[in-house]
Amino acid sequence: MNSLVYLRNNEAVCSSLQVAEKFGMRHDNVLRAIDDLLKSLLNFEEREKMFIASKRKAADRQYHRMYLMNRDGFSLLVMGFTGKEALEWKLNYIKAFNQMESIIQEKSTQDWVETRKAGKLTRKAEADTIKNLVEYAKGQGSQHADKLYMTYSKLANKMSGISKRDEATVTQLNNLSLMEHIILCVIASGIAEGKHYKEIYQDCKKRLETVKDLACLDQSA
């Protein structure tokens, strides 16, 4: 859900490209609709905050224009979109904007700041352990050991339900710190036992899946 809306300069925004995709429209038609709106809003001082000109790199490797829009811009754009599926996507976007704006508010609290700071310390300890794993894996013949940093980072994020750490809630950040602590412990133990680096990864994955399931049970209780 949060993939519909993301942070830009601490504001929730979505892209014209994704709006076109979700609402089943051609992107050039969406761009034209936004261009028309901007012409109608010439005397409205907030218009540049509602629709922000941007670019994207397309499959042809060329940069094509698109727009980012905040909640107000999105609301104006899709106001005339009709149909059952259009209504469903409007509701999905409203929910996504609400979730992101809730995260923005939470990020301003001292609790979030301290949790994020503590998480960075855990992340550093995990990175130091993975550094040892990289050398260990190279010794076992791995040709892509340097990718282990990204591999374990993606694993921890996925198990914590996080796509971007700066867009995470306090609960998600706490879960992430727990996952990263487990990872560093399992890696250290696996190296000490002389396990293959691929087996160590599978051990981490199994342990995190168990913890994830327990966390889900606690949250639903």
PDB file of N, CA and C in Angstrom, residues 78-151:
ATOM      1  N   VAL A  78      -7.784  13.357  -9.912  1.00  0.00           N
ATOM      2  CA  VAL A  78      -8.637  12.160 -10.054  1.00  0.00           C
ATOM      3  C   VAL A  78     -10.110  12.442  -9.779  1.00  0.00           C
ATOM      4  N   MET A  79     -10.429  13.702  -9.474  1.00  0.00           N
ATOM      5  CA  MET A  79     -11.809  14.048  -9.146  1.00  0.00           C
ATOM      6  C   MET A  79     -12.791  13.591 -10.223  1.00  0.00           C
ATOM      7  N   GLY A  80     -12.361  13.706 -11.483  1.00  0.00           N
ATOM      8  CA  GLY A  80     -13.266  13.345 -12.576  1.00  0.00           C
ATOM      9  C   GLY A  80     -13.126  11.920 -13.062  1.00  0.00           C
ATOM     10  N   PHE A  81     -12.214  11.150 -12.487  1.00  0.00           N
ATOM     11  CA  PHE A  81     -12.062   9.754 -12.891  1.00  0.00           C
ATOM     12  C   PHE A  81     -13.266   8.956 -12.378  1.00  0.00           C
ATOM     13  N   THR A  82     -13.876   8.173 -13.243  1.00  0.00           N
ATOM     14  CA  THR A  82     -15.086   7.449 -12.862  1.00  0.00           C
ATOM     15  C   THR A  82     -14.933   5.940 -13.073  1.00  0.00           C
ATOM     16  N   GLY A  83     -15.885   5.202 -12.554  1.00  0.00           N
ATOM     17  CA  GLY A  83     -15.880   3.751 -12.686  1.00  0.00           C
ATOM     18  C   GLY A  83     -15.571   3.066 -11.367  1.00  0.00           C
ATOM     19  N   LYS A  84     -15.958   1.787 -11.268  1.00  0.00           N
ATOM     20  CA  LYS A  84     -15.761   1.031 -10.032  1.00  0.00           C
ATOM     21  C   LYS A  84     -14.292   0.904  -9.658  1.00  0.00           C
ATOM     22  N   GLU A  85     -13.459   0.561 -10.651  1.00  0.00           N
ATOM     23  CA  GLU A  85     -12.032   0.407 -10.364  1.00  0.00           C
ATOM     24  C   GLU A  85     -11.402   1.740  -9.989  1.00  0.00           C
ATOM     25  N   ALA A  86     -11.867   2.814 -10.622  1.00  0.00           N
ATOM     26  CA  ALA A  86     -11.347   4.142 -10.293  1.00  0.00           C
ATOM     27  C   ALA A  86     -11.654   4.484  -8.835  1.00  0.00           C
ATOM     28  N   LEU A  87     -12.864   4.157  -8.405  1.00  0.00           N
ATOM     29  CA  LEU A  87     -13.249   4.420  -7.019  1.00  0.00           C
ATOM     30  C   LEU A  87     -12.369   3.632  -6.057  1.00  0.00           C
ATOM     31  N   GLU A  88     -12.099   2.370  -6.383  1.00  0.00           N
ATOM     32  CA  GLU A  88     -11.259   1.531  -5.520  1.00  0.00           C
ATOM     33  C   GLU A  88      -9.854   2.113  -5.400  1.00  0.00           C
ATOM     34  N   TRP A  89      -9.298   2.591  -6.521  1.00  0.00           N
ATOM     35  CA  TRP A  89      -7.949   3.148  -6.469  1.00  0.00           C
ATOM     36  C   TRP A  89      -7.927   4.490  -5.751  1.00  0.00           C
ATOM     37  N   LYS A  90      -8.987   5.258  -5.869  1.00  0.00           N
ATOM     38  CA  LYS A  90      -9.070   6.510  -5.101  1.00  0.00           C
ATOM     39  C   LYS A  90      -8.995   6.195  -3.607  1.00  0.00           C
ATOM     40  N   LEU A  91      -9.747   5.186  -3.198  1.00  0.00           N
ATOM     41  CA  LEU A  91      -9.753   4.801  -1.782  1.00  0.00           C
ATOM     42  C   LEU A  91      -8.392   4.263  -1.350  1.00  0.00           C
ATOM     43  N   ASN A  92      -7.750   3.487  -2.234  1.00  0.00           N
ATOM     44  CA  ASN A  92      -6.421   2.963  -1.917  1.00  0.00           C
ATOM     45  C   ASN A  92      -5.412   4.092  -1.732  1.00  0.00           C
ATOM     46  N   TYR A  93      -5.494   5.083  -2.604  1.00  0.00           N
ATOM     47  CA  TYR A  93      -4.569   6.222  -2.498  1.00  0.00           C
ATOM     48  C   TYR A  93      -4.849   7.056  -1.255  1.00  0.00           C
ATOM     49  N   ILE A  94      -6.109   7.246  -0.938  1.00  0.00           N
ATOM     50  CA  ILE A  94      -6.458   7.988   0.281  1.00  0.00           C
ATOM     51  C   ILE A  94      -5.869   7.284   1.499  1.00  0.00           C
ATOM     52  N   LYS A  95      -6.014   5.970   1.536  1.00  0.00           N
ATOM     53  CA  LYS A  95      -5.466   5.191   2.647  1.00  0.00           C
ATOM     54  C   LYS A  95      -3.948   5.321   2.701  1.00  0.00           C
ATOM     55  N   ALA A  96      -3.293   5.260   1.524  1.00  0.00           N
ATOM     56  CA  ALA A  96      -1.834   5.364   1.461  1.00  0.00           C
ATOM     57  C   ALA A  96      -1.354   6.738   1.910  1.00  0.00           C
ATOM     58  N   PHE A  97      -2.062   7.785   1.505  1.00  0.00           N
ATOM     59  CA  PHE A  97      -1.704   9.136   1.949  1.00  0.00           C
ATOM     60  C   PHE A  97      -1.866   9.258   3.462  1.00  0.00           C
ATOM     61  N   ASN A  98      -2.951   8.705   3.983  1.00  0.00           N
ATOM     62  CA  ASN A  98      -3.176   8.754   5.438  1.00  0.00           C
ATOM     63  C   ASN A  98      -2.057   8.050   6.194  1.00  0.00           C
ATOM     64  N   GLN A  99      -1.654   6.881   5.698  1.00  0.00           N
ATOM     65  CA  GLN A  99      -0.587   6.117   6.351  1.00  0.00           C
ATOM     66  C   GLN A  99       0.737   6.883   6.325  1.00  0.00           C
ATOM     67  N   MET A 100       1.059   7.463   5.168  1.00  0.00           N
ATOM     68  CA  MET A 100       2.323   8.179   5.060  1.00  0.00           C
ATOM     69  C   MET A 100       2.328   9.440   5.910  1.00  0.00           C
ATOM     70  N   GLU A 101       1.206  10.137   5.959  1.00  0.00           N
ATOM     71  CA  GLU A 101       1.131  11.350   6.765  1.00  0.00           C
ATOM     72  C   GLU A 101       1.192  11.026   8.257  1.00  0.00           C
ATOM     73  N   SER A 102       0.694   9.843   8.620  1.00  0.00           N
ATOM     74  CA  SER A 102       0.812   9.396  10.006  1.00  0.00           C
ATOM     75  C   SER A 102       2.273   9.136  10.360  1.00  0.00           C
ATOM     76  N   ILE A 103       3.021   8.558   9.416  1.00  0.00           N
ATOM     77  CA  ILE A 103       4.451   8.317   9.628  1.00  0.00           C
ATOM     78  C   ILE A 103       5.200   9.639   9.750  1.00  0.00           C
ATOM     79  N   ILE A 104       4.839  10.619   8.922  1.00  0.00           N
ATOM     80  CA  ILE A 104       5.485  11.931   8.984  1.00  0.00           C
ATOM     81  C   ILE A 104       5.295  12.549  10.363  1.00  0.00           C
ATOM     82  N   GLN A 105       4.091  12.449  10.889  1.00  0.00           N
ATOM     83  CA  GLN A 105       3.821  12.974  12.231  1.00  0.00           C
ATOM     84  C   GLN A 105       4.630  12.222  13.278  1.00  0.00           C
ATOM     85  N   GLU A 106       4.706  10.906  13.131  1.00  0.00           N
ATOM     86  CA  GLU A 106       5.441  10.092  14.106  1.00  0.00           C
ATOM     87  C   GLU A 106       6.935  10.408  14.064  1.00  0.00           C
ATOM     88  N   LYS A 107       7.463  10.731  12.873  1.00  0.00           N
ATOM     89  CA  LYS A 107       8.881  11.033  12.731  1.00  0.00           C
ATOM     90  C   LYS A 107       9.297  12.284  13.501  1.00  0.00           C
ATOM     91  N   SER A 108       8.336  13.144  13.811  1.00  0.00           N
ATOM     92  CA  SER A 108       8.645  14.381  14.538  1.00  0.00           C
ATOM     93  C   SER A 108       8.723  14.159  16.052  1.00  0.00           C
ATOM     94  N   THR A 109       8.398  12.946  16.511  1.00  0.00           N
ATOM     95  CA  THR A 109       8.411  12.662  17.946  1.00  0.00           C
ATOM     96  C   THR A 109       9.809  12.246  18.404  1.00  0.00           C
ATOM     97  N   GLN A 110      10.102  12.473  19.659  1.00  0.00           N
ATOM     98  CA  GLN A 110      11.397  12.100  20.222  1.00  0.00           C
ATOM     99  C   GLN A 110      11.565  10.586  20.251  1.00  0.00           C
ATOM    100  N   ASP A 111      10.447   9.888  20.440  1.00  0.00           N
ATOM    101  CA  ASP A 111      10.475   8.423  20.468  1.00  0.00           C
ATOM    102  C   ASP A 111      11.001   7.880  19.152  1.00  0.00           C
ATOM    103  N   TRP A 112      10.524   8.434  18.021  1.00  0.00           N
ATOM    104  CA  TRP A 112      10.974   7.964  16.709  1.00  0.00           C
ATOM    105  C   TRP A 112      12.458   8.273  16.515  1.00  0.00           C
ATOM    106  N   VAL A 113      12.852   9.499  16.859  1.00  0.00           N
ATOM    107  CA  VAL A 113      14.247   9.922  16.681  1.00  0.00           C
ATOM    108  C   VAL A 113      15.190   9.011  17.466  1.00  0.00           C
ATOM    109  N   GLU A 114      14.844   8.724  18.722  1.00  0.00           N
ATOM    110  CA  GLU A 114      15.707   7.884  19.556  1.00  0.00           C
ATOM    111  C   GLU A 114      15.722   6.438  19.057  1.00  0.00           C
ATOM    112  N   THR A 115      14.571   5.964  18.599  1.00  0.00           N
ATOM    113  CA  THR A 115      14.500   4.599  18.074  1.00  0.00           C
ATOM    114  C   THR A 115      15.337   4.461  16.811  1.00  0.00           C
ATOM    115  N   ARG A 116      15.263   5.463  15.938  1.00  0.00           N
ATOM    116  CA  ARG A 116      16.060   5.452  14.698  1.00  0.00           C
ATOM    117  C   ARG A 116      17.548   5.502  15.023  1.00  0.00           C
ATOM    118  N   LYS A 117      17.925   6.302  16.009  1.00  0.00           N
ATOM    119  CA  LYS A 117      19.331   6.420  16.410  1.00  0.00           C
ATOM    120  C   LYS A 117      19.846   5.086  16.957  1.00  0.00           C
ATOM    121  N   ALA A 118      19.042   4.451  17.806  1.00  0.00           N
ATOM    122  CA  ALA A 118      19.430   3.151  18.363  1.00  0.00           C
ATOM    123  C   ALA A 118      19.525   2.104  17.261  1.00  0.00           C
ATOM    124  N   GLY A 119      18.630   2.194  16.292  1.00  0.00           N
ATOM    125  CA  GLY A 119      18.653   1.249  15.183  1.00  0.00           C
ATOM    126  C   GLY A 119      19.913   1.362  14.346  1.00  0.00           C
ATOM    127  N   LYS A 120      20.434   2.578  14.204  1.00  0.00           N
ATOM    128  CA  LYS A 120      21.665   2.779  13.437  1.00  0.00           C
ATOM    129  C   LYS A 120      22.847   2.102  14.120  1.00  0.00           C
ATOM    130  N   LEU A 121      22.841   2.074  15.444  1.00  0.00           N
ATOM    131  CA  LEU A 121      23.914   1.400  16.183  1.00  0.00           C
ATOM    132  C   LEU A 121      23.861  -0.108  15.955  1.00  0.00           C
ATOM    133  N   THR A 122      22.625  -0.647  15.979  1.00  0.00           N
ATOM    134  CA  THR A 122      22.460  -2.080  15.711  1.00  0.00           C
ATOM    135  C   THR A 122      22.881  -2.396  14.286  1.00  0.00           C
ATOM    136  N   ARG A 123      22.517  -1.499  13.360  1.00  0.00           N
ATOM    137  CA  ARG A 123      22.868  -1.681  11.953  1.00  0.00           C
ATOM    138  C   ARG A 123      24.383  -1.706  11.775  1.00  0.00           C
ATOM    139  N   LYS A 124      25.092  -0.850  12.502  1.00  0.00           N
ATOM    140  CA  LYS A 124      26.553  -0.809  12.397  1.00  0.00           C
ATOM    141  C   LYS A 124      27.168  -2.114  12.907  1.00  0.00           C
ATOM    142  N   ALA A 125      26.632  -2.621  14.018  1.00  0.00           N
ATOM    143  CA  ALA A 125      27.131  -3.884  14.566  1.00  0.00           C
ATOM    144  C   ALA A 125      26.878  -5.022  13.584  1.00  0.00           C
ATOM    145  N   GLU A 126      25.706  -5.004  12.939  1.00  0.00           N
ATOM    146  CA  GLU A 126      25.377  -6.031  11.947  1.00  0.00           C
ATOM    147  C   GLU A 126      26.334  -5.927  10.758  1.00  0.00           C
ATOM    148  N   ALA A 127      26.595  -4.687  10.310  1.00  0.00           N
ATOM    149  CA  ALA A 127      27.477  -4.481   9.154  1.00  0.00           C
ATOM    150  C   ALA A 127      28.882  -4.995   9.449  1.00  0.00           C
ATOM    151  N   ASP A 128      29.358  -4.787  10.671  1.00  0.00           N
ATOM    152  CA  ASP A 128      30.685  -5.290  11.053  1.00  0.00           C
ATOM    153  C   ASP A 128      30.731  -6.817  11.002  1.00  0.00           C
ATOM    154  N   THR A 129      29.632  -7.441  11.428  1.00  0.00           N
ATOM    155  CA  THR A 129      29.561  -8.904  11.401  1.00  0.00           C
ATOM    156  C   THR A 129      29.495  -9.420   9.965  1.00  0.00           C
ATOM    157  N   ILE A 130      28.729  -8.720   9.116  1.00  0.00           N
ATOM    158  CA  ILE A 130      28.626  -9.123   7.710  1.00  0.00           C
ATOM    159  C   ILE A 130      29.974  -8.953   7.017  1.00  0.00           C
ATOM    160  N   LYS A 131      30.744  -7.947   7.433  1.00  0.00           N
ATOM    161  CA  LYS A 131      32.074  -7.757   6.874  1.00  0.00           C
ATOM    162  C   LYS A 131      32.930  -9.003   7.110  1.00  0.00           C
ATOM    163  N   ASN A 132      32.811  -9.562   8.303  1.00  0.00           N
ATOM    164  CA  ASN A 132      33.522 -10.814   8.603  1.00  0.00           C
ATOM    165  C   ASN A 132      33.006 -11.953   7.733  1.00  0.00           C
ATOM    166  N   LEU A 133      31.677 -11.962   7.521  1.00  0.00           N
ATOM    167  CA  LEU A 133      31.067 -13.003   6.693  1.00  0.00           C
ATOM    168  C   LEU A 133      31.546 -12.908   5.244  1.00  0.00           C
ATOM    169  N   VAL A 134      31.714 -11.692   4.754  1.00  0.00           N
ATOM    170  CA  VAL A 134      32.181 -11.497   3.376  1.00  0.00           C
ATOM    171  C   VAL A 134      33.541 -12.158   3.182  1.00  0.00           C
ATOM    172  N   GLU A 135      34.458 -11.901   4.101  1.00  0.00           N
ATOM    173  CA  GLU A 135      35.785 -12.511   3.998  1.00  0.00           C
ATOM    174  C   GLU A 135      35.706 -14.028   4.161  1.00  0.00           C
ATOM    175  N   TYR A 136      34.826 -14.454   5.049  1.00  0.00           N
ATOM    176  CA  TYR A 136      34.610 -15.888   5.294  1.00  0.00           C
ATOM    177  C   TYR A 136      34.084 -16.561   4.025  1.00  0.00           C
ATOM    178  N   ALA A 137      33.121 -15.905   3.350  1.00  0.00           N
ATOM    179  CA  ALA A 137      32.530 -16.457   2.127  1.00  0.00           C
ATOM    180  C   ALA A 137      33.549 -16.495   0.995  1.00  0.00           C
ATOM    181  N   LYS A 138      34.373 -15.466   0.919  1.00  0.00           N
ATOM    182  CA  LYS A 138      35.419 -15.457  -0.113  1.00  0.00           C
ATOM    183  C   LYS A 138      36.368 -16.632   0.094  1.00  0.00           C
ATOM    184  N   GLY A 139      36.651 -16.928   1.347  1.00  0.00           N
ATOM    185  CA  GLY A 139      37.512 -18.056   1.659  1.00  0.00           C
ATOM    186  C   GLY A 139      36.890 -19.383   1.267  1.00  0.00           C
ATOM    187  N   GLN A 140      35.554 -19.402   1.165  1.00  0.00           N
ATOM    188  CA  GLN A 140      34.851 -20.623   0.739  1.00  0.00           C
ATOM    189  C   GLN A 140      34.594 -20.624  -0.768  1.00  0.00           C
ATOM    190  N   GLY A 141      35.151 -19.639  -1.458  1.00  0.00           N
ATOM    191  CA  GLY A 141      35.062 -19.634  -2.918  1.00  0.00           C
ATOM    192  C   GLY A 141      33.994 -18.741  -3.521  1.00  0.00           C
ATOM    193  N   SER A 142      33.309 -17.958  -2.716  1.00  0.00           N
ATOM    194  CA  SER A 142      32.263 -17.089  -3.249  1.00  0.00           C
ATOM    195  C   SER A 142      32.849 -16.001  -4.143  1.00  0.00           C
ATOM    196  N   GLN A 143      32.240 -15.820  -5.332  1.00  0.00           N
ATOM    197  CA  GLN A 143      32.674 -14.787  -6.268  1.00  0.00           C
ATOM    198  C   GLN A 143      31.850 -13.503  -6.118  1.00  0.00           C
ATOM    199  N   HIS A 144      30.807 -13.568  -5.317  1.00  0.00           N
ATOM    200  CA  HIS A 144      29.916 -12.407  -5.173  1.00  0.00           C
ATOM    201  C   HIS A 144      29.679 -12.070  -3.697  1.00  0.00           C
ATOM    202  N   ALA A 145      30.678 -12.301  -2.890  1.00  0.00           N
ATOM    203  CA  ALA A 145      30.524 -12.122  -1.445  1.00  0.00           C
ATOM    204  C   ALA A 145      30.170 -10.690  -1.060  1.00  0.00           C
ATOM    205  N   ASP A 146      30.647  -9.712  -1.839  1.00  0.00           N
ATOM    206  CA  ASP A 146      30.371  -8.312  -1.503  1.00  0.00           C
ATOM    207  C   ASP A 146      28.876  -7.982  -1.566  1.00  0.00           C
ATOM    208  N   LYS A 147      28.112  -8.795  -2.261  1.00  0.00           N
ATOM    209  CA  LYS A 147      26.669  -8.571  -2.353  1.00  0.00           C
ATOM    210  C   LYS A 147      25.922  -9.000  -1.094  1.00  0.00           C
ATOM    211  N   LEU A 148      26.640  -9.617  -0.160  1.00  0.00           N
ATOM    212  CA  LEU A 148      25.992 -10.094   1.064  1.00  0.00           C
ATOM    213  C   LEU A 148      25.433  -8.949   1.906  1.00  0.00           C
ATOM    214  N   TYR A 149      26.060  -7.782   1.834  1.00  0.00           N
ATOM    215  CA  TYR A 149      25.539  -6.619   2.568  1.00  0.00           C
ATOM    216  C   TYR A 149      24.107  -6.325   2.125  1.00  0.00           C
ATOM    217  N   MET A 150      23.905  -6.243   0.803  1.00  0.00           N
ATOM    218  CA  MET A 150      22.586  -5.946   0.257  1.00  0.00           C
ATOM    219  C   MET A 150      21.620  -7.095   0.513  1.00  0.00           C
ATOM    220  N   THR A 151      22.119  -8.323   0.397  1.00  0.00           N
ATOM    221  CA  THR A 151      21.273  -9.509   0.602  1.00  0.00           C
ATOM    222  C   THR A 151      20.678  -9.523   2.004  1.00  0.00           C
TER     223      THR A 151
END
